[in-house]
């Protein structure tokens, strides 16, 4: 039995999700990708899940009348025996019921060295724009546990990425994304091995 049972929430490309799926398939990570949920039915993340024969669901505020989006997401994660929730470019806030049930076991990846360059409005290219505008010489990647706020939960793992002279938002984003793929897999591997321990919340 794999150590971790992963449920992914992804809104767009899902390249981080794919890196994790590939690590599972290649035996580099002792985990099972159980389900993919997206708020965007046309997302590449959903297409990737289809390609990988992983159960996938489109869940948004409009898709489940009579049930909140939060409740539908929680029910779907539980129905697929998920024990660890992986946010992989998920652009929505996690609802209170899902957060409470999976407290301490919802992870996110952020393309900068939190607590710098995080918070509301700092996502995607905005993060790299802010890093370049601030004249930073080093940026990076953070994997953290999700709490009620944006990008504030306990940090589990970080890696640094140099900012090069002449970098554009796109060149920096590409260099950071390559490291995201490595760091998310490494962090999950350490969680599965017990060398990173997820925090217990009261
Ligand atoms: C990544 O840059 C990640 O840090 C951020 O959203 C992006 C998702 O990329 N949270 P992908 O969908 O995994 O390709």
PDB file of C-alpha atoms and ligand atoms in Angstrom, residues 12-17 88-89 108-111 177 180-181, ligand 1:
ATOM      1  CA  UNK A  12      -4.747  25.232 -15.170  1.00  0.00           C
ATOM      2  CA  UNK A  13      -1.694  23.465 -16.538  1.00  0.00           C
ATOM      3  CA  UNK A  14      -1.012  20.953 -13.818  1.00  0.00           C
ATOM      4  CA  UNK A  15       2.688  20.588 -14.602  1.00  0.00           C
ATOM      5  CA  UNK A  16       3.482  20.200 -10.887  1.00  0.00           C
ATOM      6  CA  UNK A  17       0.783  17.556 -10.645  1.00  0.00           C
ATOM      7  CA  UNK A  88      -1.127  22.441  -7.834  1.00  0.00           C
ATOM      8  CA  UNK A  89      -1.938  25.833  -9.298  1.00  0.00           C
ATOM      9  CA  UNK A 108       0.594  24.245  -1.652  1.00  0.00           C
ATOM     10  CA  UNK A 109       3.558  25.292  -3.749  1.00  0.00           C
ATOM     11  CA  UNK A 110       4.438  28.950  -4.199  1.00  0.00           C
ATOM     12  CA  UNK A 111       6.938  30.302  -6.750  1.00  0.00           C
ATOM     13  CA  UNK A 177       8.944  26.162 -12.407  1.00  0.00           C
ATOM     14  CA  UNK A 180       9.009  23.556  -8.334  1.00  0.00           C
ATOM     15  CA  UNK A 181       8.699  20.166  -9.997  1.00  0.00           C
TER      16      UNK A 181
HETATM   17  C1  LIG B   1       3.069  27.221 -10.168  1.00  0.00           C
HETATM   18  O1  LIG B   1       3.931  28.276 -10.481  1.00  0.00           O
HETATM   19  C2  LIG B   1       2.790  27.196  -8.685  1.00  0.00           C
HETATM   20  O2  LIG B   1       3.851  27.685  -7.925  1.00  0.00           O
HETATM   21  C3  LIG B   1       1.609  28.102  -8.538  1.00  0.00           C
HETATM   22  O3  LIG B   1       0.845  27.898  -9.696  1.00  0.00           O
HETATM   23  C4  LIG B   1       1.689  27.407 -10.755  1.00  0.00           C
HETATM   24  C5  LIG B   1       1.072  26.139 -11.228  1.00  0.00           C
HETATM   25  O4  LIG B   1       1.711  25.611 -12.347  1.00  0.00           O
HETATM   26  N1  LIG B   1       0.915  27.845  -7.288  1.00  0.00           N
HETATM   27  P1  LIG B   1       1.224  24.191 -12.880  1.00  0.00           P
HETATM   28  O5  LIG B   1      -0.289  24.277 -13.066  1.00  0.00           O
HETATM   29  O6  LIG B   1       1.621  23.177 -11.875  1.00  0.00           O
HETATM   30  O7  LIG B   1       1.928  24.028 -14.202  1.00  0.00           O
END
